[in-house]
PDB file of C-alpha atoms in Angstrom:
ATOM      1  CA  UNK A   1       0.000   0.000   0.000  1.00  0.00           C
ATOM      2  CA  UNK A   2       2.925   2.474   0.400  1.00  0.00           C
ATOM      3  CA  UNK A   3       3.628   1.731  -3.095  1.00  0.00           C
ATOM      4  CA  UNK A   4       0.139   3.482  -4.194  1.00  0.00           C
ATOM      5  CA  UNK A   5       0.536   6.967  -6.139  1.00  0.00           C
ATOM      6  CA  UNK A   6      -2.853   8.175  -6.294  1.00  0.00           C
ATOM      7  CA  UNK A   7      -5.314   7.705  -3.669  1.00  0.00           C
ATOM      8  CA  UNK A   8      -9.158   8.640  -3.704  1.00  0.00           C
ATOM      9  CA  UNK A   9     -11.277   9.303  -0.548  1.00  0.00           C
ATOM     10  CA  UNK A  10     -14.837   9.136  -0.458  1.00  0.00           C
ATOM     11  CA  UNK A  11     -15.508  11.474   2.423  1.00  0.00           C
ATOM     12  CA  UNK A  12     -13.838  13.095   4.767  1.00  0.00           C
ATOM     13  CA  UNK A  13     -14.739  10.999   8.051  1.00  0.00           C
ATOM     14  CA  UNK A  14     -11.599   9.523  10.326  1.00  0.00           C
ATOM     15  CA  UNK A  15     -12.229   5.767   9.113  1.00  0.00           C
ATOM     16  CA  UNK A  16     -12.086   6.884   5.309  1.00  0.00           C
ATOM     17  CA  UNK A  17      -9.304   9.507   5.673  1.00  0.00           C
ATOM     18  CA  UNK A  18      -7.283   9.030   8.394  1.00  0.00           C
ATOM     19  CA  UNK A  19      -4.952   6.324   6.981  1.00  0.00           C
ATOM     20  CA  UNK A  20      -4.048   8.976   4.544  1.00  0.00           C
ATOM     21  CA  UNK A  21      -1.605  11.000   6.932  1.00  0.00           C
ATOM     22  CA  UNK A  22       0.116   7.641   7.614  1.00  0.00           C
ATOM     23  CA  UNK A  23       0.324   6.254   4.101  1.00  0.00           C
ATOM     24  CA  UNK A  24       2.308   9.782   3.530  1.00  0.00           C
ATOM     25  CA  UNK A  25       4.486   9.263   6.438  1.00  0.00           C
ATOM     26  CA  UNK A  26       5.241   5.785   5.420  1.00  0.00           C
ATOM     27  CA  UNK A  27       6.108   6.924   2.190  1.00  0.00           C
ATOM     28  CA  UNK A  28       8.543  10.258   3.054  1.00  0.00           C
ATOM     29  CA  UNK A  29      10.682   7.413   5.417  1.00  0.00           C
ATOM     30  CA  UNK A  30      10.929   5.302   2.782  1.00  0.00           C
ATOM     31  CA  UNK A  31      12.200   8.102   0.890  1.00  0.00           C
ATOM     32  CA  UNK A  32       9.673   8.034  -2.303  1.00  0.00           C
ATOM     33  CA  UNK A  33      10.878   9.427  -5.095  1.00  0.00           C
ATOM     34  CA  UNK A  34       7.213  11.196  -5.580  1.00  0.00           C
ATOM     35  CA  UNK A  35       4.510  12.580  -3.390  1.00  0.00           C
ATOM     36  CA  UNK A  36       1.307  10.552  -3.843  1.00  0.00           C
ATOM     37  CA  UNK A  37      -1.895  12.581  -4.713  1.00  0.00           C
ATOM     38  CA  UNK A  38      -4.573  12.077  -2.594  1.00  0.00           C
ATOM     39  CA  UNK A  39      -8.040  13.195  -4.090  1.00  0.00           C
ATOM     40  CA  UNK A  40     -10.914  14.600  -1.573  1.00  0.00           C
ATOM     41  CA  UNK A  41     -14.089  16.023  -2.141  1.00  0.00           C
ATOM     42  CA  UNK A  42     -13.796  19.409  -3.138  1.00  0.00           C
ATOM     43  CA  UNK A  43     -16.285  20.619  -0.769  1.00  0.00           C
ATOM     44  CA  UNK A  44     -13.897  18.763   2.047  1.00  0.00           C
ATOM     45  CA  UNK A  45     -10.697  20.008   0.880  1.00  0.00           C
ATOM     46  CA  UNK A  46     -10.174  23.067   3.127  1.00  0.00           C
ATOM     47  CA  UNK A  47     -10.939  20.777   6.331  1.00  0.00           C
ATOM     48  CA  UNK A  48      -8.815  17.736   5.313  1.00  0.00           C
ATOM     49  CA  UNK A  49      -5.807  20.581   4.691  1.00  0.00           C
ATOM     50  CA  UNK A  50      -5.974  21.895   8.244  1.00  0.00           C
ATOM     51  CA  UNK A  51      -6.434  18.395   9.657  1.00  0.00           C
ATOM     52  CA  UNK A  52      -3.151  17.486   7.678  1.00  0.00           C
ATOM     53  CA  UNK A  53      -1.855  20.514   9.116  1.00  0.00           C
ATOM     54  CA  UNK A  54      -2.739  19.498  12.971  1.00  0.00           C
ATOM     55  CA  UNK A  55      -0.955  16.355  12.079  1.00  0.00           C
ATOM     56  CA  UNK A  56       2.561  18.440  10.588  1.00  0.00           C
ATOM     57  CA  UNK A  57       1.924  20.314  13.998  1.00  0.00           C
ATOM     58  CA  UNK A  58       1.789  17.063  16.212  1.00  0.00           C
ATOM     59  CA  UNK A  59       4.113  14.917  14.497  1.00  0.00           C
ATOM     60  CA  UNK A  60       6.762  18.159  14.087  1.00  0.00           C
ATOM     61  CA  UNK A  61       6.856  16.787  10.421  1.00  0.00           C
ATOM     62  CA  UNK A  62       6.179  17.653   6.838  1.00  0.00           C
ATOM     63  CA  UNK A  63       3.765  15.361   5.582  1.00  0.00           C
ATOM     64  CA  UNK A  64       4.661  14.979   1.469  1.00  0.00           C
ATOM     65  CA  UNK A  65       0.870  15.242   0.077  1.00  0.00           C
ATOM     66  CA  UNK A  66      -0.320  16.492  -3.239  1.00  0.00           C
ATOM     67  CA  UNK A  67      -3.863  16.844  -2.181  1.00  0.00           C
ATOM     68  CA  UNK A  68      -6.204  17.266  -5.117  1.00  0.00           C
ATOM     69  CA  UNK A  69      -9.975  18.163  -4.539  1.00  0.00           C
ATOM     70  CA  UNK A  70     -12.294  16.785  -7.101  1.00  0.00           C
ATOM     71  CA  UNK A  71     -16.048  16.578  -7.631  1.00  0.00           C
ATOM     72  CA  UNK A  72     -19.094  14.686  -9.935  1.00  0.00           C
ATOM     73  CA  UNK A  73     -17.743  16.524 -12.893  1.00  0.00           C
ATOM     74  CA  UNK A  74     -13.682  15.689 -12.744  1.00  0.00           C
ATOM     75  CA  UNK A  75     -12.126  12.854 -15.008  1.00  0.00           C
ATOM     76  CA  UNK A  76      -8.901  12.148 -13.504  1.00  0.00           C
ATOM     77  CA  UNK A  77      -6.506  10.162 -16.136  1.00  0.00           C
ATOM     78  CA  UNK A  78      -3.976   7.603 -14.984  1.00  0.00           C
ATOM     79  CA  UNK A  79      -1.362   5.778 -16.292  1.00  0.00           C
ATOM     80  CA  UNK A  80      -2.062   2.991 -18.698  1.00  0.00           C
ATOM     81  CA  UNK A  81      -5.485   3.532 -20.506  1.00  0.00           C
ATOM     82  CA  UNK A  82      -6.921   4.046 -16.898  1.00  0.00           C
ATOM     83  CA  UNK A  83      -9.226   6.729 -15.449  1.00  0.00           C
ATOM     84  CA  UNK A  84     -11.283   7.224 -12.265  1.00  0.00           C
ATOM     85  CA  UNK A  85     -14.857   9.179 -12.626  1.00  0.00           C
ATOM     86  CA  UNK A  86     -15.906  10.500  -9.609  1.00  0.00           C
ATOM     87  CA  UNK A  87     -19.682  10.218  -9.210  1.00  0.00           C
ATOM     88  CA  UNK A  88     -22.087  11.723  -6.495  1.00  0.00           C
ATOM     89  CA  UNK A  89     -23.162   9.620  -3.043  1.00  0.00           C
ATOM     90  CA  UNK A  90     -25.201  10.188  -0.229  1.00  0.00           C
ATOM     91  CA  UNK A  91     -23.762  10.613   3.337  1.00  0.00           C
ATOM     92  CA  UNK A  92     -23.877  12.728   6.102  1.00  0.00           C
ATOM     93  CA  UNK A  93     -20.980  14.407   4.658  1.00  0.00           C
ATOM     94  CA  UNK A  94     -19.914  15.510   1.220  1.00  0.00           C
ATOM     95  CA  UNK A  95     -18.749  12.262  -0.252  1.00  0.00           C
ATOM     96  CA  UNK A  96     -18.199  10.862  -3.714  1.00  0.00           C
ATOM     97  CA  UNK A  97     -17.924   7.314  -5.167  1.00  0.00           C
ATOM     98  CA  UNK A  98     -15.610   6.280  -7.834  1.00  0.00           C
ATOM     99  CA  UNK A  99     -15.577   4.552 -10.750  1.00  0.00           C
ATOM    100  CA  UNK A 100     -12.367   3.379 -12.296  1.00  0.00           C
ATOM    101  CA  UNK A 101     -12.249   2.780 -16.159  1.00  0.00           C
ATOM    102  CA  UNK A 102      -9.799   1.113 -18.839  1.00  0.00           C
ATOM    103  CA  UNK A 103      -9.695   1.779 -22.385  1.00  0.00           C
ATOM    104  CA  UNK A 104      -9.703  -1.410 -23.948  1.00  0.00           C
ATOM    105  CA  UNK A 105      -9.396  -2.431 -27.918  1.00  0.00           C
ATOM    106  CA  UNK A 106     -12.701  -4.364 -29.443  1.00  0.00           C
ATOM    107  CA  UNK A 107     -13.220  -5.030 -32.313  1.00  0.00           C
ATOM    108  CA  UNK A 108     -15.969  -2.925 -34.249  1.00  0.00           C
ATOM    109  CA  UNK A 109     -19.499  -3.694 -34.657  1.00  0.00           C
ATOM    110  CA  UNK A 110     -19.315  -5.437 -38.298  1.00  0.00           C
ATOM    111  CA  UNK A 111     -16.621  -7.515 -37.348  1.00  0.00           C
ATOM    112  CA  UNK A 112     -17.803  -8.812 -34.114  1.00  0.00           C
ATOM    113  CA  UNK A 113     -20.885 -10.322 -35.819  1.00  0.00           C
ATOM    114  CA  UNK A 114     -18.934 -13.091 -38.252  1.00  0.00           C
ATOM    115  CA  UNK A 115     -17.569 -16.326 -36.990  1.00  0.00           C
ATOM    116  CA  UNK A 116     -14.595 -17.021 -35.790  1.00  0.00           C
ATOM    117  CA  UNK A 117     -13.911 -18.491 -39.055  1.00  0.00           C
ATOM    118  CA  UNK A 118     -14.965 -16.089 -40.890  1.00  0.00           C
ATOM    119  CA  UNK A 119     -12.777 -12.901 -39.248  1.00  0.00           C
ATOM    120  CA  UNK A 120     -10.070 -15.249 -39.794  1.00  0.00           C
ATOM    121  CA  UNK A 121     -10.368 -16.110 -43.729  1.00  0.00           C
ATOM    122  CA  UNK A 122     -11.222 -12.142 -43.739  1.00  0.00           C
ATOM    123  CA  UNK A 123      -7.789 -10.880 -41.947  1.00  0.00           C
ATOM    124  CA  UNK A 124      -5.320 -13.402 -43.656  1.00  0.00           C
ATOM    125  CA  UNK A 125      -6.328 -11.135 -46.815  1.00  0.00           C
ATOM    126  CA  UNK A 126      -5.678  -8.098 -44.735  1.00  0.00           C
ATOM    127  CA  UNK A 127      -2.747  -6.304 -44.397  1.00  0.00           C
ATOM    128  CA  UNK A 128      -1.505  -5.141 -40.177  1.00  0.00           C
ATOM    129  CA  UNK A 129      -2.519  -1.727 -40.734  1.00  0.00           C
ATOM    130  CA  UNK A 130      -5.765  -3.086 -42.345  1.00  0.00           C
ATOM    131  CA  UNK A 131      -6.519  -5.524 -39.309  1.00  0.00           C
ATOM    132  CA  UNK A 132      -5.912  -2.745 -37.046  1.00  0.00           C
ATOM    133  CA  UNK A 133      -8.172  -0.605 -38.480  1.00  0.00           C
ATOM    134  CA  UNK A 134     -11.042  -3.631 -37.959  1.00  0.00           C
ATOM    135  CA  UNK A 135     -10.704  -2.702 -34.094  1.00  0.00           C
ATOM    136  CA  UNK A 136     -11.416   0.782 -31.833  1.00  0.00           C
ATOM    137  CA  UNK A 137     -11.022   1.734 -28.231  1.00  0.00           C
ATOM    138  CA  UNK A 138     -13.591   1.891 -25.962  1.00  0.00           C
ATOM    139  CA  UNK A 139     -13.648   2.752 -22.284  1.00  0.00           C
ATOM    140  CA  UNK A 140     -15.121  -0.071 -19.978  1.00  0.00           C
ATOM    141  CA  UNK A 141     -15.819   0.258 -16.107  1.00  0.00           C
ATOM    142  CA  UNK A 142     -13.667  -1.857 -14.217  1.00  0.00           C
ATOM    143  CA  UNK A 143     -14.048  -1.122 -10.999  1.00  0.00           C
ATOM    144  CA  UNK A 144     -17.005   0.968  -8.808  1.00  0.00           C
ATOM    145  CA  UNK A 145     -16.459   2.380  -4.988  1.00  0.00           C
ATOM    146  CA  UNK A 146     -18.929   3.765  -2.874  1.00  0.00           C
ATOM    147  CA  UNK A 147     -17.711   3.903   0.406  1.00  0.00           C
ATOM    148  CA  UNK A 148     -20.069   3.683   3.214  1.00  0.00           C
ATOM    149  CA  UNK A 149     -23.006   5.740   1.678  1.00  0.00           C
ATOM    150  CA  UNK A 150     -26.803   5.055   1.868  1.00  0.00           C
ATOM    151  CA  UNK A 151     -28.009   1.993  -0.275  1.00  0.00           C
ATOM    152  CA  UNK A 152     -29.792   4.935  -2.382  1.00  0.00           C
ATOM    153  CA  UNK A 153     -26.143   5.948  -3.518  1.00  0.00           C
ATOM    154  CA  UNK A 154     -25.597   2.187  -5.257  1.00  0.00           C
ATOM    155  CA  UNK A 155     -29.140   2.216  -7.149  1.00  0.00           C
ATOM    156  CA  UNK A 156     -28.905   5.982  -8.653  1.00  0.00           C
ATOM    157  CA  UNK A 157     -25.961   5.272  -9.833  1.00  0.00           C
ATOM    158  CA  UNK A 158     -26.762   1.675 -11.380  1.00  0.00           C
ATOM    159  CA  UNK A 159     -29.705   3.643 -13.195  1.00  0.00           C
ATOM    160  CA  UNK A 160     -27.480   5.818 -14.787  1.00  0.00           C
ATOM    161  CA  UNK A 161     -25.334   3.161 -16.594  1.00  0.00           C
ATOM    162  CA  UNK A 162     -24.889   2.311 -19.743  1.00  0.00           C
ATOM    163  CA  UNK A 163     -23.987  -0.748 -19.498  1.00  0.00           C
ATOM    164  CA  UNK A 164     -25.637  -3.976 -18.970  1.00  0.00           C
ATOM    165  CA  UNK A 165     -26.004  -4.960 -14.958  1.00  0.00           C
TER     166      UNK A 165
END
């Protein structure tokens, strides 16, 4: 876990946040190239920067944090074809789920219909460039958080997909 670069919090409560001052310390004494980002909801961000600041105070420490607020609207882009989409939930506090995407290479709609058989008769006539033209990139969800939100959270967001449940 000290490894991880980029860290998302759904809301700013001590059992969803808290680990986030030590994964920082753990990190500056293992002398990390890089300080991780750690992504809060904006309406949160001003309180989580003075608690990380009554935490610099108490542990007479610099705690190495890029902290990023983000809300419904933000698409943050990682490494590898991977995003996370932040998405609205319902807590007692502002809070945010998060929904964690990969780009992924299909192959189009008229392909995807023919046999096995078939595509492959179809490519040996093809040249690469040709066969890789027979395919496009899509974005699929890989991964959904909610945190500890109300049940309502899970079922607006589940109507709002577009893909099959």
């Amino acid at each position: 876990i000290k490894s991880a670069d980029q860290v998302f919090i759904s809301h700013c409560h001590i059992d969803h946040f808290g680990a986030a001052f030590l994964h920082a310390r753990q990190r500056s004494l293992i002398k990390s190239d890089s300080n991780a980002n750690y992504y809060v909801p904006s309406e949160s961000f001003s309180d989580f920067v003075l608690a990380k600041k009554s935490m610099e105070k108490l542990d007479e420490n610099e705690l190495p944090m890029n902290i990023i607020p983000v809300d419904a609207s933000s698409t943050i882009c990682l490494s590898n074809g991977m995003s996370v989409k932040p998405f609205p939930t319902k807590h007692r506090v502002p809070s945010l789920g998060y929904e964690i995407c990969k780009t992924v290479k299909v192959l189009k709609e008229e392909y995807r219909c023919l046999s096995k058989d078939q595509r492959k008769k179809q490519f040996q006539a093809m040249t690469k460039e040709e066969i890789q033209d027979c395919y496009q990139k899509e974005e699929v969800v890989d991964f959904v958080y909610t945190g500890d939100c109300l049940f309502q959270s899970v079922v607006d967001y589940l109507s709002k997909c577009s893909f099959p449940i």
